Coordinates of C-alpha atoms and ligand atoms in Angstrom, one line a residue:
M1 CA 18.7 -0.7 19.3
E2 CA 15.5 0.7 20.9
P3 CA 12.3 -0.9 19.6
I4 CA 9.9 1.5 17.8
F5 CA 7.0 -0.3 19.4
D6 CA 7.1 -2.1 22.7
L7 CA 4.1 -3.9 24.2
R8 CA 4.4 -5.0 27.8
N9 CA 1.8 -7.4 29.2
V10 CA -0.9 -5.7 27.1
S11 CA -4.5 -6.9 27.4
Y12 CA -7.5 -5.4 25.6
T13 CA -11.1 -5.9 26.3
Y14 CA -13.9 -4.2 24.4
L15 CA -16.8 -2.7 26.4
R16 CA -15.3 -4.4 29.6
R17 CA -16.8 -7.7 28.3
F18 CA -15.2 -8.9 25.0
E19 CA -11.7 -10.0 25.5
A20 CA -9.5 -9.4 22.4
L21 CA -5.9 -9.6 23.6
R22 CA -4.4 -11.2 26.6
D23 CA -1.0 -10.4 28.2
V24 CA 0.8 -9.6 25.0
T25 CA 4.5 -8.8 25.3
A26 CA 6.4 -8.0 22.0
S27 CA 8.8 -5.6 20.5
F28 CA 9.1 -4.3 17.0
Y29 CA 12.2 -2.8 15.5
A30 CA 12.8 -0.3 12.7
G31 CA 13.2 -1.9 9.3
E32 CA 11.6 -5.2 10.2
Q33 CA 8.8 -6.9 8.3
V34 CA 6.6 -8.9 10.7
A35 CA 3.4 -10.9 10.1
I36 CA 0.7 -11.1 12.7
L37 CA -1.0 -14.5 12.1
G38 CA -4.2 -15.7 13.7
A39 CA -7.6 -17.1 13.0
N40 CA -10.7 -14.8 12.7
G41 CA -11.4 -13.2 16.0
S42 CA -8.0 -14.0 17.5
G43 CA -7.1 -10.3 18.0
K44 CA -5.0 -9.3 15.0
S45 CA -6.9 -6.1 14.2
T46 CA -7.0 -5.1 17.8
L47 CA -3.2 -5.5 18.1
L48 CA -2.7 -3.3 15.0
A49 CA -5.1 -0.7 16.4
I50 CA -3.1 -0.6 19.6
L51 CA 0.2 -0.2 17.6
N52 CA -1.6 2.6 15.7
A53 CA -2.7 4.3 18.9
L54 CA -6.3 4.0 18.0
N55 CA -7.1 1.7 20.9
Y56 CA -5.3 2.0 24.3
P57 CA -4.4 -1.1 26.4
T58 CA -7.0 -2.0 29.0
S59 CA -4.0 -3.1 31.0
G60 CA -0.3 -3.3 30.5
E61 CA 1.9 -0.7 28.7
F62 CA 2.5 0.4 25.2
Y63 CA 5.5 2.5 24.2
A64 CA 5.9 3.9 20.7
F65 CA 9.2 5.5 19.7
G66 CA 10.1 5.5 23.4
T67 CA 7.0 7.4 24.5
P68 CA 4.3 5.8 26.7
I69 CA 1.0 5.8 24.8
K70 CA -2.0 6.7 27.0
E71 CA -5.2 8.3 26.1
E72 CA -4.6 11.3 28.4
V73 CA -1.2 12.2 26.9
F74 CA -1.7 11.2 23.3
D75 CA -5.0 12.2 21.9
T76 CA -6.0 15.3 23.9
L77 CA -5.2 18.1 21.4
E78 CA -5.2 18.2 17.7
D79 CA -1.9 20.2 17.7
N80 CA -0.3 17.8 20.2
K81 CA 3.3 17.6 18.9
F82 CA 3.8 13.9 19.5
N83 CA 0.5 13.0 17.9
R84 CA 1.6 14.9 14.8
F85 CA 5.0 13.2 14.8
F86 CA 3.3 9.8 15.3
R87 CA 0.8 10.3 12.5
T88 CA 3.5 11.2 10.0
K89 CA 5.7 8.2 11.0
V90 CA 2.9 5.6 10.9
G91 CA 0.5 4.7 8.1
F92 CA -2.4 2.4 8.8
L93 CA -4.3 0.3 6.2
F94 CA -7.7 -0.6 7.6
Q95 CA -9.1 -4.1 7.0
N96 CA -12.3 -2.5 5.7
P97 CA -11.6 0.3 3.1
D98 CA -15.0 1.9 3.7
I99 CA -13.8 3.0 7.2
Q100 CA -10.8 4.7 5.7
L101 CA -12.2 6.5 2.7
F102 CA -14.1 9.8 3.3
S103 CA -13.2 12.3 0.5
S104 CA -15.4 13.1 -2.5
T105 CA -12.7 12.2 -5.1
V106 CA -9.8 9.8 -5.2
F107 CA -7.4 12.7 -5.9
D108 CA -8.6 14.5 -2.7
E109 CA -8.4 11.3 -0.7
I110 CA -4.7 10.8 -1.7
A111 CA -3.9 14.6 -1.3
F112 CA -5.4 14.7 2.2
G113 CA -2.3 13.4 4.1
P114 CA 0.2 15.7 2.4
L115 CA -2.2 18.6 3.0
Q116 CA -2.1 17.8 6.7
L117 CA 1.7 18.1 6.6
D118 CA 1.4 21.8 5.6
L119 CA 3.5 21.2 2.5
P120 CA 3.4 23.9 -0.2
P121 CA 0.5 23.4 -2.7
D122 CA 2.7 22.5 -5.6
E123 CA 4.5 19.9 -3.4
V124 CA 1.1 18.4 -2.4
Q125 CA 0.1 18.3 -6.1
K126 CA 3.3 16.6 -7.1
R127 CA 3.2 13.9 -4.3
T128 CA -0.3 13.1 -5.1
E129 CA 0.3 12.8 -8.8
D130 CA 3.5 10.7 -8.1
V131 CA 1.6 8.2 -6.0
I132 CA -1.3 8.0 -8.5
A133 CA 1.2 7.3 -11.2
M134 CA 3.1 4.8 -9.1
L135 CA -0.1 2.8 -8.4
G136 CA -1.4 3.3 -12.0
I137 CA -4.8 4.6 -10.9
E138 CA -4.9 7.8 -13.1
N139 CA -8.2 6.5 -14.5
L140 CA -9.7 6.6 -11.0
Q141 CA -8.6 10.0 -9.8
D142 CA -11.8 12.0 -10.4
R143 CA -14.1 9.2 -9.2
A144 CA -15.9 9.1 -5.9
P145 CA -14.0 6.6 -3.6
H146 CA -17.1 5.0 -2.1
M147 CA -18.4 4.2 -5.6
L148 CA -15.4 2.0 -6.5
S149 CA -15.0 -1.8 -6.4
G150 CA -13.5 -3.4 -3.3
G151 CA -10.1 -3.9 -5.0
E152 CA -10.0 -0.3 -6.4
K153 CA -10.9 1.0 -2.9
K154 CA -8.0 -0.9 -1.4
K155 CA -5.6 0.6 -4.0
V156 CA -6.8 4.1 -3.1
C157 CA -6.4 3.4 0.6
I158 CA -2.8 2.2 -0.1
A159 CA -2.2 5.3 -2.2
S160 CA -3.5 7.6 0.6
I161 CA -1.1 6.1 3.0
L162 CA 1.9 6.2 0.7
S163 CA 1.4 9.9 -0.2
T164 CA 2.6 10.9 3.3
N165 CA 5.7 8.6 3.0
P166 CA 5.5 7.0 6.4
D167 CA 8.4 4.9 7.8
V168 CA 6.1 2.4 9.4
L169 CA 3.2 0.7 7.6
L170 CA 0.6 -1.3 9.5
L171 CA -1.4 -3.4 7.1
D172 CA -4.6 -5.2 8.2
E173 CA -5.4 -8.0 5.8
P174 CA -4.0 -6.1 2.8
T175 CA -4.7 -8.9 0.2
G176 CA -8.3 -9.4 1.4
G177 CA -10.7 -8.9 -1.5
L178 CA -8.1 -8.5 -4.1
D179 CA -8.1 -10.6 -7.3
P180 CA -5.0 -12.7 -8.0
R181 CA -3.3 -10.2 -10.2
S182 CA -3.8 -7.4 -7.7
Q183 CA -2.5 -9.6 -4.9
V184 CA 0.7 -10.2 -6.8
W185 CA 1.0 -6.5 -7.5
L186 CA 0.5 -5.7 -3.8
I187 CA 3.1 -8.3 -2.7
E188 CA 5.6 -6.8 -5.1
L189 CA 4.8 -3.3 -3.7
I190 CA 5.3 -4.5 -0.1
Q191 CA 8.6 -6.1 -1.2
N192 CA 9.8 -2.9 -2.8
L193 CA 8.8 -0.9 0.3
S194 CA 10.7 -3.4 2.4
K195 CA 13.8 -2.8 0.3
C196 CA 13.5 0.9 0.9
G197 CA 13.9 0.2 4.6
K198 CA 10.2 0.6 5.7
T199 CA 9.0 -1.2 8.8
I200 CA 6.0 -3.3 7.7
I201 CA 3.7 -5.1 10.1
T202 CA 1.0 -7.1 8.4
A203 CA -2.0 -8.9 10.0
T204 CA -3.2 -11.8 7.9
H205 CA -4.6 -15.3 7.9
D206 CA -3.4 -15.8 4.4
L207 CA -0.5 -18.2 4.9
D208 CA 0.4 -18.1 1.3
I209 CA 1.8 -14.6 1.5
V210 CA 3.5 -14.7 4.8
E211 CA 7.0 -15.7 3.7
Q212 CA 6.9 -13.4 0.7
I213 CA 6.3 -10.2 2.8
S214 CA 7.8 -10.9 6.2
T215 CA 10.8 -12.5 7.9
R216 CA 9.3 -12.8 11.4
A217 CA 5.9 -14.0 12.5
L218 CA 3.8 -13.7 15.6
V219 CA 1.0 -16.2 16.0
V220 CA -2.1 -15.1 18.0
G221 CA -4.1 -18.0 19.4
E222 CA -7.8 -18.2 19.7
D223 CA -7.3 -17.5 23.4
H224 CA -5.9 -14.1 22.4
T225 CA -2.4 -14.7 23.6
I226 CA 0.8 -14.8 21.5
K227 CA 1.7 -18.4 20.9
V228 CA 4.9 -17.9 19.1
D229 CA 7.2 -15.0 18.0
A230 CA 9.9 -16.4 15.7
D231 CA 11.3 -16.4 12.2
C232 CA 8.8 -17.1 9.4
A233 CA 10.3 -20.3 8.2
S234 CA 10.1 -22.0 11.6
V235 CA 6.5 -20.8 12.2
M236 CA 5.4 -22.0 8.8
N237 CA 7.0 -25.4 9.4
N238 CA 5.4 -25.8 12.8
M239 CA 2.2 -27.7 11.7
D240 CA 1.0 -28.4 15.2
L241 CA 1.2 -24.7 16.1
L242 CA -0.7 -23.7 12.9
I243 CA -3.4 -26.3 13.5
S244 CA -3.8 -25.3 17.2
A245 CA -4.1 -21.6 16.2
N246 CA -6.8 -22.7 13.6
L247 CA -4.7 -21.4 10.7
V248 CA -4.7 -24.8 9.1
H249 CA -7.2 -27.5 9.6
R250 CA -7.5 -31.2 9.1
H251 CA -10.1 -31.9 6.6
K252 CA -11.8 -35.2 5.7
H253 CA -13.2 -35.5 2.2
R254 CA -13.5 -37.5 -0.9
H255 CA -11.7 -37.6 -4.2
G256 CA -14.1 -39.6 -6.3
K257 CA -14.5 -42.8 -4.4
L258 CA -11.5 -42.3 -2.1
Q259 CA -12.1 -40.8 1.3
H260 CA -9.1 -39.5 3.1
E261 CA -7.8 -36.8 5.4
H262 CA -5.3 -34.1 4.8
L263 CA -4.4 -30.5 5.7
H264 CA -5.7 -27.3 4.3
A265 CA -4.6 -23.8 4.8
H266 CA -7.8 -21.8 5.5
S267 CA -7.0 -19.4 2.7
R268 CA -6.9 -22.0 0.0
E269 CA -10.1 -22.8 -1.9
H270 CA -10.5 -26.4 -2.9
D271 CA -12.6 -28.1 -5.4
H272 CA -12.8 -31.6 -4.1
V273 CA -16.0 -33.5 -4.2
H274 CA -17.6 -33.8 -0.8
G275 CA -19.5 -37.1 -0.5
P276 CA -22.5 -37.6 1.8
G277 CA -21.7 -38.2 5.5
V278 CA -18.2 -36.8 5.2
A279 CA -17.2 -34.4 7.9
Ligands
LIG301 N1 -15.8 -3.1 18.4 C1 -15.8 -4.3 19.1 N2 -16.7 -4.5 20.1 C2 -16.8 -5.7 20.7 N3 -15.9 -6.8 20.5 C3 -15.1 -6.6 19.5 C4 -15.0 -5.4 18.7 N4 -14.0 -5.5 17.8 C5 -13.5 -6.8 17.9 N5 -14.2 -7.4 19.0 C6 -13.9 -8.8 19.4 O1 -12.5 -8.9 19.8 C7 -12.0 -10.1 19.4 C8 -10.8 -9.9 18.5 O2 -11.2 -9.2 17.3 P1 -10.2 -8.7 16.1 O3 -9.1 -8.0 16.8 O4 -11.1 -8.0 15.2 O5 -9.7 -10.1 15.6 P2 -9.1 -10.5 14.1 O6 -8.6 -9.2 13.5 O7 -8.0 -11.4 14.5 O8 -10.2 -11.2 13.4 C9 -13.1 -10.9 18.7 O9 -13.6 -11.8 19.6 C10 -14.1 -9.8 18.4 O10 -15.4 -10.3 18.4
LIG302 MG1 -9.1 -8.4 11.7

């Protein structure tokens, strides 16, 4: 089977100065659910931006659906046929909802994608209403997206992606800023989309969700290289790897009078008492 995304020795540097990815080689196949794991600043968002053809490799090659993706061939014309095909195939959830939202109402935000597909007006209306009902955000549909809470904004962003029914979903820190109930809701949504055969690639440093939403994981190190590309269970059991990638850290602290050392996932809050002089 041909990969849908194929990265060959891809490196990316911002402004010729800030290295974000180094020599990444990886393939992604239709119907897979893959987690991209890494500490803050490791390069997860940059990797997703390359997969979404928002950034082009500084060096190396990126192929999407068998087509080499380069600035010259991809983004030159609005009516570029491949560009259009790509944008209907792939939906991208930005880490920061404020970058994604631009319409004056939630309804318009969600209708934007279907409108771009030149669907008949009643079909646009129906798709938009269906997604609004599916996400249970009827109460938000006349509101201004930029006036919503962080979690509400995220839901609207997700709705605006789903309304075009893409085969591939690229999700950048999807649970970030969501309360526990919304996180559970989102994980269930991702699981249902997986069952429908969607390809879902999720960047996260939240180790608690990895095995729930993906079967394969790539770990990006702080040196911006891919440390491991393997099944989730083996990645999650590789404590040395998770520590070296700064996804888990050894933490010294006190429980009452007892001082000891143990491991923490970065995502977990803890309420232990920190005594004086404890690292
Ligand atoms: N627009 C930008 N300009 C300059 N450097 C950037 C920019 N975006 C990201 N970087 C740098 O690239 C590296 C990778 O960032 P990013 O892909 O956002 O990591 P992650 O999503 O894993 O936190 C970081 O060192 C970051 O500072
Ligand atoms: Mg990021």
